[in-house]
mmCIF file of C-alpha atoms and ligand atoms in Angstrom:
data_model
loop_
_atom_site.group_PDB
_atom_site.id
_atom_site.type_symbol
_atom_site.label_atom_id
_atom_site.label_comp_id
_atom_site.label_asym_id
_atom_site.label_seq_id
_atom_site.Cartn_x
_atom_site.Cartn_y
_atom_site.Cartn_z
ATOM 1 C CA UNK A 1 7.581 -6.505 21.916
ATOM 2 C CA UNK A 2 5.858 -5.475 18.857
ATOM 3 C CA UNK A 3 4.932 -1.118 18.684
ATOM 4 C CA UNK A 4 2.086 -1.517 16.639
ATOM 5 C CA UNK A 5 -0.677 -4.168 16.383
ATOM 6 C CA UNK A 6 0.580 -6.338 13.387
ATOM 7 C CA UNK A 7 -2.371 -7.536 12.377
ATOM 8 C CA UNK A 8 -6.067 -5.301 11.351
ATOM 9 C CA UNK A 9 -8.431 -4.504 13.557
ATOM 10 C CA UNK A 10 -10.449 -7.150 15.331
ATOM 11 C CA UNK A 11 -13.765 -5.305 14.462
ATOM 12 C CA UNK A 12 -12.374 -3.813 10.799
ATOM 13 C CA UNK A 13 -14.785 -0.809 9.887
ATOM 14 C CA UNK A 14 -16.293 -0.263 6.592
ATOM 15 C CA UNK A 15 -16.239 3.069 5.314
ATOM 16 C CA UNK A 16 -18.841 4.503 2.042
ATOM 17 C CA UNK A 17 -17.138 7.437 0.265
ATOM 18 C CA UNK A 18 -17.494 9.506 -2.976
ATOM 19 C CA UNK A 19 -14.542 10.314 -5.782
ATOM 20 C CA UNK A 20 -14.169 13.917 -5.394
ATOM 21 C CA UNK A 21 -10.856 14.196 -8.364
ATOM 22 C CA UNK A 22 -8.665 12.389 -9.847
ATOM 23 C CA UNK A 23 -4.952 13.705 -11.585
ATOM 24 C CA UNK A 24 -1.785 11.912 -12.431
ATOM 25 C CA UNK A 25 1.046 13.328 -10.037
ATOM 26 C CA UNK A 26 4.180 11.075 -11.655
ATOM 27 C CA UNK A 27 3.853 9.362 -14.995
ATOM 28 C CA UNK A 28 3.313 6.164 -13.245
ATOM 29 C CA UNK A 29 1.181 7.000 -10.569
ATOM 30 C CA UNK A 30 -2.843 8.290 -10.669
ATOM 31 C CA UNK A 31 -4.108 10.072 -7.333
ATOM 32 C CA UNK A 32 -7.781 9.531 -6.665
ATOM 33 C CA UNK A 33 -8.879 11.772 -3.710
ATOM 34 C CA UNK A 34 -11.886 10.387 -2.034
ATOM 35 C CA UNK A 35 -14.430 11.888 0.568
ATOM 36 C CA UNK A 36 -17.743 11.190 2.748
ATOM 37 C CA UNK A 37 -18.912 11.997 6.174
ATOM 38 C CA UNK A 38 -18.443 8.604 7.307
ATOM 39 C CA UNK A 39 -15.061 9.028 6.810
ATOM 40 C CA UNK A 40 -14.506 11.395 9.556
ATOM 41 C CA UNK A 41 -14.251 8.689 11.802
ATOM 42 C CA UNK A 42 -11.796 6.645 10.270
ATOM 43 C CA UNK A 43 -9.213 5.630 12.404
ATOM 44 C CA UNK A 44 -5.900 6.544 10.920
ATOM 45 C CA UNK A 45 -2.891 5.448 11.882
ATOM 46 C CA UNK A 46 -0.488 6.903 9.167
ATOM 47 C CA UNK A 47 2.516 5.153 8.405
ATOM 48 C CA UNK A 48 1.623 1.959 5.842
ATOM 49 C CA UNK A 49 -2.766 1.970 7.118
ATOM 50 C CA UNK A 50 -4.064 0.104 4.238
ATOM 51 C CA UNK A 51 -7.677 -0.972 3.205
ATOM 52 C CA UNK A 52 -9.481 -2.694 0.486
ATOM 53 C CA UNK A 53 -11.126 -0.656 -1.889
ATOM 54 C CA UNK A 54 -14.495 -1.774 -3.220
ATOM 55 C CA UNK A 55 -16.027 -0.106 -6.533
ATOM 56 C CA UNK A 56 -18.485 -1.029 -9.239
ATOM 57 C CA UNK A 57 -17.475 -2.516 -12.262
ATOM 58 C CA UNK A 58 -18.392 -0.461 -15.500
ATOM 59 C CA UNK A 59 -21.462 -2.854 -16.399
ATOM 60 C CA UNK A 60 -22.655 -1.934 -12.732
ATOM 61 C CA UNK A 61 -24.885 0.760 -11.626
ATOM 62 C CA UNK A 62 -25.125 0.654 -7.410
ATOM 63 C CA UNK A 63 -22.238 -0.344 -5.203
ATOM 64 C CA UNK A 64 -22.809 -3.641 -3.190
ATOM 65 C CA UNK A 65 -20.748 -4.261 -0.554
ATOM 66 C CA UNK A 66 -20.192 -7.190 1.941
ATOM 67 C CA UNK A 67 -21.574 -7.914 5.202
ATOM 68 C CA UNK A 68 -18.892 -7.481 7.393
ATOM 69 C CA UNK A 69 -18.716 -9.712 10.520
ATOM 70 C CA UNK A 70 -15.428 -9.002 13.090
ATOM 71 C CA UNK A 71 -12.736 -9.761 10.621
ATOM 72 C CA UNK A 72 -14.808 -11.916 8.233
ATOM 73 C CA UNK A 73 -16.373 -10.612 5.260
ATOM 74 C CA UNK A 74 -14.807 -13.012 2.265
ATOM 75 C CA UNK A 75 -17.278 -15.142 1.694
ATOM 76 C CA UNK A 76 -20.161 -12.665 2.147
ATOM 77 C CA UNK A 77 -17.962 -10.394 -0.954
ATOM 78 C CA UNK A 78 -18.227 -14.061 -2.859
ATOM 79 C CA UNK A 79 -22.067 -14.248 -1.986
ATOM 80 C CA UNK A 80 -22.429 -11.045 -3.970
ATOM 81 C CA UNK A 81 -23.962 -12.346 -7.612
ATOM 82 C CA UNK A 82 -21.298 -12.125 -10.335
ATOM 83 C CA UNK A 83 -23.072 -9.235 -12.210
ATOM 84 C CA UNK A 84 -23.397 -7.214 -8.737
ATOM 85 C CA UNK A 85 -20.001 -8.580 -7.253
ATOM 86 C CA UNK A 86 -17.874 -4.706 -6.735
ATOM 87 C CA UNK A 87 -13.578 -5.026 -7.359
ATOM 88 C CA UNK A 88 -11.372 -5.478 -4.585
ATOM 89 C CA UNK A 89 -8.072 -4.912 -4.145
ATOM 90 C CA UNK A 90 -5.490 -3.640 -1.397
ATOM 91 C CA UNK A 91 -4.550 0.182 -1.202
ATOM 92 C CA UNK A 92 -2.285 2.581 0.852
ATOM 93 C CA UNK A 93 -3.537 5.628 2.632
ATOM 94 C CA UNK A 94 -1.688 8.222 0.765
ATOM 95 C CA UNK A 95 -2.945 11.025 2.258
ATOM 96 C CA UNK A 96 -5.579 11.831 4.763
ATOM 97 C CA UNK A 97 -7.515 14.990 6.228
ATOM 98 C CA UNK A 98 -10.430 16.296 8.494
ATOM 99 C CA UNK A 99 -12.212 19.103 6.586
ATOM 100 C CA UNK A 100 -14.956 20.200 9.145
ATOM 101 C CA UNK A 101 -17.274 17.368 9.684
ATOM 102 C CA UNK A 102 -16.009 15.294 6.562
ATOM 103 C CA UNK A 103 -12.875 13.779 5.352
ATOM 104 C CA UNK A 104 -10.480 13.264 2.278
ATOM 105 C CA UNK A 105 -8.451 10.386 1.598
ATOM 106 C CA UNK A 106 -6.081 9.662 -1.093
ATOM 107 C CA UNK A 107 -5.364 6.561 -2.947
ATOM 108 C CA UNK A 108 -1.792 7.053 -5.266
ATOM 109 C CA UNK A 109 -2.460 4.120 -7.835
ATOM 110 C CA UNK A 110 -0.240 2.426 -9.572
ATOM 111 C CA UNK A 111 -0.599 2.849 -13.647
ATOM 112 C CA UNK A 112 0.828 -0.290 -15.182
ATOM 113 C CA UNK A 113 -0.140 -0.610 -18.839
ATOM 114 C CA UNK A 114 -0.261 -4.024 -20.329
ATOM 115 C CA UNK A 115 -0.105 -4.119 -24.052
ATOM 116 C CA UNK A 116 -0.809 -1.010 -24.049
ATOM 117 C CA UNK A 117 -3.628 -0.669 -21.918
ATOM 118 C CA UNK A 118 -4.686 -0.167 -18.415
ATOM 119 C CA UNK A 119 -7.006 -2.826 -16.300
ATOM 120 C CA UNK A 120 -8.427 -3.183 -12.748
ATOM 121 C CA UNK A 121 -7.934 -0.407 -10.542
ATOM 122 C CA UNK A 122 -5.600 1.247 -13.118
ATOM 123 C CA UNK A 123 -7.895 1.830 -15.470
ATOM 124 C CA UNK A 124 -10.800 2.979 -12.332
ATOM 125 C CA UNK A 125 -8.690 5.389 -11.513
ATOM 126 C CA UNK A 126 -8.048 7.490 -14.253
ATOM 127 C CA UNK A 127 -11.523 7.324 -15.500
ATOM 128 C CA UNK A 128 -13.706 7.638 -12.063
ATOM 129 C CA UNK A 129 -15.613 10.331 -12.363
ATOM 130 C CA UNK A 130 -16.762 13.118 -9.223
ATOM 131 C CA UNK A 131 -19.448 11.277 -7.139
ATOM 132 C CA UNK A 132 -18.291 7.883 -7.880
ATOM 133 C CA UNK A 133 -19.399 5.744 -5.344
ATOM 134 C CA UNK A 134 -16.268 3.291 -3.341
ATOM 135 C CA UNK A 135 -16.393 1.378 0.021
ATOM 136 C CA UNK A 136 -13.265 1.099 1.944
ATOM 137 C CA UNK A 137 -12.639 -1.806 4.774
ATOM 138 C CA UNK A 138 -9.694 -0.831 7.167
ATOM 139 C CA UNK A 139 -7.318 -3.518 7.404
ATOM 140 C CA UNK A 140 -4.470 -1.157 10.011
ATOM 141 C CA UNK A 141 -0.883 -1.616 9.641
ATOM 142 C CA UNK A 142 1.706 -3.961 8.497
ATOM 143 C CA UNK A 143 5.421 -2.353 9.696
ATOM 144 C CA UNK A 144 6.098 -3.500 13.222
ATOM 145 C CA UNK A 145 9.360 -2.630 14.320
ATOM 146 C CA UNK A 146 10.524 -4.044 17.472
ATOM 147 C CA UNK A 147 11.067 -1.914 20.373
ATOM 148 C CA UNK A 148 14.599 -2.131 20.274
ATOM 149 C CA UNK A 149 14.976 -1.544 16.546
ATOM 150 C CA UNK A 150 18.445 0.034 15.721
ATOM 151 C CA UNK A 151 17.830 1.261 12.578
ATOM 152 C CA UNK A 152 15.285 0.380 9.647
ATOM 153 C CA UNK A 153 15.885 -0.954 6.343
ATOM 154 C CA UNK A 154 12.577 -0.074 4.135
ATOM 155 C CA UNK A 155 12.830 -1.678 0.397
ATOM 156 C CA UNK A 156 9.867 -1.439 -1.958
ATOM 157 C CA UNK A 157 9.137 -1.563 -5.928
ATOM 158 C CA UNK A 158 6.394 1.300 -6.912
ATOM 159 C CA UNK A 159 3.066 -0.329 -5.603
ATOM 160 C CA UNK A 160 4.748 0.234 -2.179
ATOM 161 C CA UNK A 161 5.956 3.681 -2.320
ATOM 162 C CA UNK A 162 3.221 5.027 -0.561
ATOM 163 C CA UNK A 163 3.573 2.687 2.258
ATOM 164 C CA UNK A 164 7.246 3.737 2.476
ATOM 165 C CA UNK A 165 7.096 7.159 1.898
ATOM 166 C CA UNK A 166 4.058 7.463 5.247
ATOM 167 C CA UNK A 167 6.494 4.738 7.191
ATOM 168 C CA UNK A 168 9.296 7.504 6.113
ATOM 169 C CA UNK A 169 7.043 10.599 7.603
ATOM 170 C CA UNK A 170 5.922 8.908 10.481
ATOM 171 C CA UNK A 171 9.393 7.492 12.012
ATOM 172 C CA UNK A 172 10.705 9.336 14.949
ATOM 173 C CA UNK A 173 12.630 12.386 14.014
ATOM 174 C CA UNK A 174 15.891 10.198 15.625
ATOM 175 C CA UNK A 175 15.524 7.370 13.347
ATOM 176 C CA UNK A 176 18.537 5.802 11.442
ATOM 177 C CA UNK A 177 18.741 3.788 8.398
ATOM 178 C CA UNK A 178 18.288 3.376 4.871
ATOM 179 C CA UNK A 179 15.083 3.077 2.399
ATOM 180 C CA UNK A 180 15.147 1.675 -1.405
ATOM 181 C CA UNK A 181 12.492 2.679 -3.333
ATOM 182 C CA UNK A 182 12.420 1.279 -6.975
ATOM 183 C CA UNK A 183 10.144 2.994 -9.615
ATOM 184 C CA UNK A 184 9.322 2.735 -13.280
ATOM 185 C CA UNK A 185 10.686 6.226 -14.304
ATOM 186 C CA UNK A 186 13.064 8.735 -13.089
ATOM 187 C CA UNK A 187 10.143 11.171 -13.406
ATOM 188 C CA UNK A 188 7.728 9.159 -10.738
ATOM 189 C CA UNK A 189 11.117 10.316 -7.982
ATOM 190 C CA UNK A 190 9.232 12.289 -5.253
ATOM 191 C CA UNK A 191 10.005 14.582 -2.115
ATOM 192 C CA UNK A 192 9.732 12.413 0.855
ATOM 193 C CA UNK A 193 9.319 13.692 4.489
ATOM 194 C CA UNK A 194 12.177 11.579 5.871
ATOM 195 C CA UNK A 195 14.291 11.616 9.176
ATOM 196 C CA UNK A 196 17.546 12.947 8.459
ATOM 197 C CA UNK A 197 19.732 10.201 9.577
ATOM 198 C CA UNK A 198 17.592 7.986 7.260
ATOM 199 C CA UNK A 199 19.734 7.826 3.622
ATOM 200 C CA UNK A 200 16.723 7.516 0.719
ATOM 201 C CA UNK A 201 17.675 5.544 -2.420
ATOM 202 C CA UNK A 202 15.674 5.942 -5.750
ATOM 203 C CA UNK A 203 15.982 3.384 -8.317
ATOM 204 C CA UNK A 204 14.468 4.247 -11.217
ATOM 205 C CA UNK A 205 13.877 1.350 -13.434
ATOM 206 C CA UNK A 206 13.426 3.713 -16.856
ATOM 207 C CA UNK A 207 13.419 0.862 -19.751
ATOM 208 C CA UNK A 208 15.868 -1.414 -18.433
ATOM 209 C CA UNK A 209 12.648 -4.410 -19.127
ATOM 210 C CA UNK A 210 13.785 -5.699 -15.971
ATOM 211 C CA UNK A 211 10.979 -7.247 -13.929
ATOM 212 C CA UNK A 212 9.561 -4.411 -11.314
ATOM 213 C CA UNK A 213 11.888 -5.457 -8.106
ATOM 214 C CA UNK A 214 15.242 -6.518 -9.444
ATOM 215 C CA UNK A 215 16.823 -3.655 -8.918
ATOM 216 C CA UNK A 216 15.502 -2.964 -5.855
ATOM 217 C CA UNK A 217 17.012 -6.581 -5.266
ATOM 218 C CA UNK A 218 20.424 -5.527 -6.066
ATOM 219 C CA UNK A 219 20.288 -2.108 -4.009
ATOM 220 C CA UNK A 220 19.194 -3.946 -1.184
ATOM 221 C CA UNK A 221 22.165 -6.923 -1.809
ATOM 222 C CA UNK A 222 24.693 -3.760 -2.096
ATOM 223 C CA UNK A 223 23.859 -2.520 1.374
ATOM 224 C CA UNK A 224 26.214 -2.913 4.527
ATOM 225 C CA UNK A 225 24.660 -6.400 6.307
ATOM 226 C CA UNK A 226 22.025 -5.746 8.798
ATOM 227 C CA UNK A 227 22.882 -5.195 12.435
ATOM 228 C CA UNK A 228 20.886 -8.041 15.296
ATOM 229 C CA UNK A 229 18.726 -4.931 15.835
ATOM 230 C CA UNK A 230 17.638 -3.958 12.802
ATOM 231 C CA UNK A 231 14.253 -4.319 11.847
ATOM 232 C CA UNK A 232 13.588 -4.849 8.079
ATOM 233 C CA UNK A 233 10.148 -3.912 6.021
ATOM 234 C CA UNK A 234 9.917 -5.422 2.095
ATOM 235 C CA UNK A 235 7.201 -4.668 0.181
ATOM 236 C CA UNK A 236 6.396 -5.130 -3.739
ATOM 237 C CA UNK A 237 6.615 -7.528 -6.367
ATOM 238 C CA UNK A 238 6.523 -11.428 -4.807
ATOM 239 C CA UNK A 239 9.661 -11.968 -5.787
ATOM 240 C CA UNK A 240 11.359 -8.725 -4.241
ATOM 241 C CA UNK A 241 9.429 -9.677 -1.248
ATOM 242 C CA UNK A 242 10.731 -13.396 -0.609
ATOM 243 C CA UNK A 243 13.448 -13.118 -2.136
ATOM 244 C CA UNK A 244 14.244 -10.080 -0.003
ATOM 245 C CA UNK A 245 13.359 -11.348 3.396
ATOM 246 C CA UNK A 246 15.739 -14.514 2.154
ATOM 247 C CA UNK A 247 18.809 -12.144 0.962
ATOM 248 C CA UNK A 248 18.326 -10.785 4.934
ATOM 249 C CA UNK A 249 17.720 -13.557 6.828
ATOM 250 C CA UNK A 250 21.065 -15.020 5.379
ATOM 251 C CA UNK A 251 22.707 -11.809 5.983
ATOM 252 C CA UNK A 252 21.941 -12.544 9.907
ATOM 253 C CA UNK A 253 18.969 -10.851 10.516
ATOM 254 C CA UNK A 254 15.968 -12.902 12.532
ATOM 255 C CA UNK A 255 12.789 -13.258 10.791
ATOM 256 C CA UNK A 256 10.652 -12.093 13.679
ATOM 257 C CA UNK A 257 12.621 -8.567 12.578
ATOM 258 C CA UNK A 258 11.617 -8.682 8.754
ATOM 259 C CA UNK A 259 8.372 -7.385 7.462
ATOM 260 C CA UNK A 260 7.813 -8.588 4.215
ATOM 261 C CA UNK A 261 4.431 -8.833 2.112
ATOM 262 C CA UNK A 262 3.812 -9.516 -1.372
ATOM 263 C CA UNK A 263 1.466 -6.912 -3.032
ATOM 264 C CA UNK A 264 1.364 -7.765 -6.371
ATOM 265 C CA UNK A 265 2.142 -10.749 -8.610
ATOM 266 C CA UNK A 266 4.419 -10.595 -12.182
HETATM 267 C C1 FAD B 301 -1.152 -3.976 1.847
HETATM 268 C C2 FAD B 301 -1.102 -3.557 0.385
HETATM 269 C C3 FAD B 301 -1.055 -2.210 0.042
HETATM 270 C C4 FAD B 301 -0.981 -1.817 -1.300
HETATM 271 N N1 FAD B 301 -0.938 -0.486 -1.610
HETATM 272 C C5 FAD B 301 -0.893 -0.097 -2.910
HETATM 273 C C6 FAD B 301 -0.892 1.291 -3.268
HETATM 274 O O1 FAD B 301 -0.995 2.174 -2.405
HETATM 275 N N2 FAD B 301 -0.810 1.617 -4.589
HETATM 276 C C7 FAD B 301 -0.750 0.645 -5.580
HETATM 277 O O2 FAD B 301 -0.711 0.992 -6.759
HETATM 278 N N3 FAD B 301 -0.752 -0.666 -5.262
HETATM 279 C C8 FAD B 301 -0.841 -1.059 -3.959
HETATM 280 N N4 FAD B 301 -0.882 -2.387 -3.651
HETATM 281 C C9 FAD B 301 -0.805 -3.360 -4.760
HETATM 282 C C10 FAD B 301 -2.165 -3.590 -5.413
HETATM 283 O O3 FAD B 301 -3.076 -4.169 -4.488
HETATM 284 C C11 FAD B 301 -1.954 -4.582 -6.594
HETATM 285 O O4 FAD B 301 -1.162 -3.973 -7.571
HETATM 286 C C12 FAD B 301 -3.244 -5.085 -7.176
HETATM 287 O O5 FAD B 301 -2.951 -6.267 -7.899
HETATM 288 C C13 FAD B 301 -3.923 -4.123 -8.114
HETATM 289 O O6 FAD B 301 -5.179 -4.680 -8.414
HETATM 290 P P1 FAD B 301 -5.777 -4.809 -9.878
HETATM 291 O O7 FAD B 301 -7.130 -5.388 -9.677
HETATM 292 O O8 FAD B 301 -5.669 -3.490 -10.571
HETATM 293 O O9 FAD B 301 -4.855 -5.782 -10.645
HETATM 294 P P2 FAD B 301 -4.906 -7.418 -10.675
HETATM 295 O O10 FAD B 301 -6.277 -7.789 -11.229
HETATM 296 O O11 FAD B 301 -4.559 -7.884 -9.328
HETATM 297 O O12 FAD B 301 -3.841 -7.705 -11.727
HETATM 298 C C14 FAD B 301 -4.056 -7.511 -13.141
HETATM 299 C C15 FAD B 301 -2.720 -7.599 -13.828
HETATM 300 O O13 FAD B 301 -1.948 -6.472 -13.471
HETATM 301 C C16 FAD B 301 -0.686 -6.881 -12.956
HETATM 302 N N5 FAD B 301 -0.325 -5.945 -11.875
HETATM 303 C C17 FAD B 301 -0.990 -5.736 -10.713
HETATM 304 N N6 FAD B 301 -0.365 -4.774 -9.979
HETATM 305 C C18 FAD B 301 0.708 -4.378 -10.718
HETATM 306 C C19 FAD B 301 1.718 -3.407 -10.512
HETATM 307 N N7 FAD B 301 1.797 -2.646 -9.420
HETATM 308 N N8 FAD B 301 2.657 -3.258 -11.501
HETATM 309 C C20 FAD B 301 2.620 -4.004 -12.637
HETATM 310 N N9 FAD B 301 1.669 -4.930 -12.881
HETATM 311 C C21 FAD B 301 0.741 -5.118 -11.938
HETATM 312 C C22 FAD B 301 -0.899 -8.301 -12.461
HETATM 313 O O14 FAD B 301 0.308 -9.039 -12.515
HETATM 314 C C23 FAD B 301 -1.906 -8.825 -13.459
HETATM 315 O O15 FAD B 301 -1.265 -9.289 -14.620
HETATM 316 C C24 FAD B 301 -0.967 -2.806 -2.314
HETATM 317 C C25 FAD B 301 -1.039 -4.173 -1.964
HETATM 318 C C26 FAD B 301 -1.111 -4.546 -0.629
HETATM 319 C C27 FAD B 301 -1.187 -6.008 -0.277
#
């Protein structure tokens, strides 16, 4: 029996909210704190609550944002004219807090430069200025450990850091088990709020030009085989993702125990 719904909300809420700042914590990673009233009642769940993040393009002046209808709101998004259509892509809650009757909410972005320049959200975040208008549509939580979960193996390239590192500060203080966290520099390494008997594994990539989630691969391929009653959450590159729930599965561990999601695409 699952511990947390799987799957988002039946009636997923969309939130309006302002850029308050924005500052690179890691060399890799840009945190964009957001705020608004509205955002007092969002429902947070901690651990890996995610959301798609709506913002103008730079040719745009307003926001526009979807109708959304119970869980449907795709085609309404595609309805939007090109020249008013907002981007949308999948975030982490990094961070959350109630400040009287507003709130703040983080967003810890990846920065991946591509011939030497950033895109999409990448390039948002390091340039949104204070007052910067974003919607946000709560989508809940992925991890779903089963009630009888031994012990957790968490594996992620950078884009799912901050998924791992709220799983890692939400377990039970009691929890056992072992996370692998791959990122692009030794420098993007971070304190995480982790239960003791939980053993945390950085794997910093540094300029090995290895695709993102390789090494990850090979941590995860180095560690003892899973017990029937572990439960197992892969996020990241495709690759680290598939290829990760397969390296488990054949290592005996059901699928219904595996977690595994594909954020991004090499
Ligand atoms: C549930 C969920 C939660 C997520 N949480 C986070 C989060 O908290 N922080 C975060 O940074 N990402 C997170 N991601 C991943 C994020 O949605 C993707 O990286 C997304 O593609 C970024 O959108 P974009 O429009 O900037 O790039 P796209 O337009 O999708 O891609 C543009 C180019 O950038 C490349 N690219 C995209 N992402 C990366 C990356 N991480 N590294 C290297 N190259 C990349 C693509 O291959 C493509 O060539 C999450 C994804 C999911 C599904």
């Amino acid at each position: 029996m699952a511990t947390n719904p799987r799957l988002m909300p039946e009636d997923p809420a969309m939130f309006t909210a302002s850029v308050v700042r924005t500052e690179r914590i890691s060399p890799s990673f840009q945190r964009v704190t957001i705020a608004s009233d509205e955002l007092a009642r969002f429902d947070w769940q901690g651990l890996d609550h995610w959301f798609r993040l709506f913002f103008p393009l730079a040719a745009q002046t307003e926001l526009r944002l979807p109708d959304v209808q119970g869980r449907l709101w795709w085609k309404s998004y595609l309805a939007i004219p090109d020249e008013h259509r907002p981007h949308c892509s999948n975030y982490t809650v990094a961070g959350y807090r109630h400040l009287g009757d507003h709130a703040e909410l983080d967003i810890d972005v990846v920065l991946h430069w591509h011939q030497g320049s950033l895109s999409g959200v990448a390039a948002w975040s390091v340039a949104a200025a204070p007052g910067s208008p974003v919607g946000i549509l709560d989508q809940g939580v992925l991890f779903d450990p089963p009630q009888d979960t031994s012990d957790y193996l968490l594996v992620a390239d950078e884009s799912g850091l901050p998924a791992v590192r709220g799983i890692l500060r939400d377990l039970p203080a009691d929890a056992v088990g072992t996370a692998i966290i791959e990122v692009p520099a030794h420098g993007d390494v971070i304190e995480v709020d982790a239960p003791d008997g939980v053993a945390v594994h950085w794997v910093p990539r540094e300029a090995s030009g290895e695709l993102a989630g390789a090494a990850a691969l090979r941590a995860l391929r180095a560690v003892e085989a899973p017990d029937q009653a572990s439960y197992a959450f892969v996020v990241g590159e495709s690759g680290l993702a598939t290829e990760g729930r397969r390296t488990l599965h054949r290592a005996g561990l059901p699928k219904s125990r595996i977690t595994f999601s594909g954020f991004w695409k090499a």
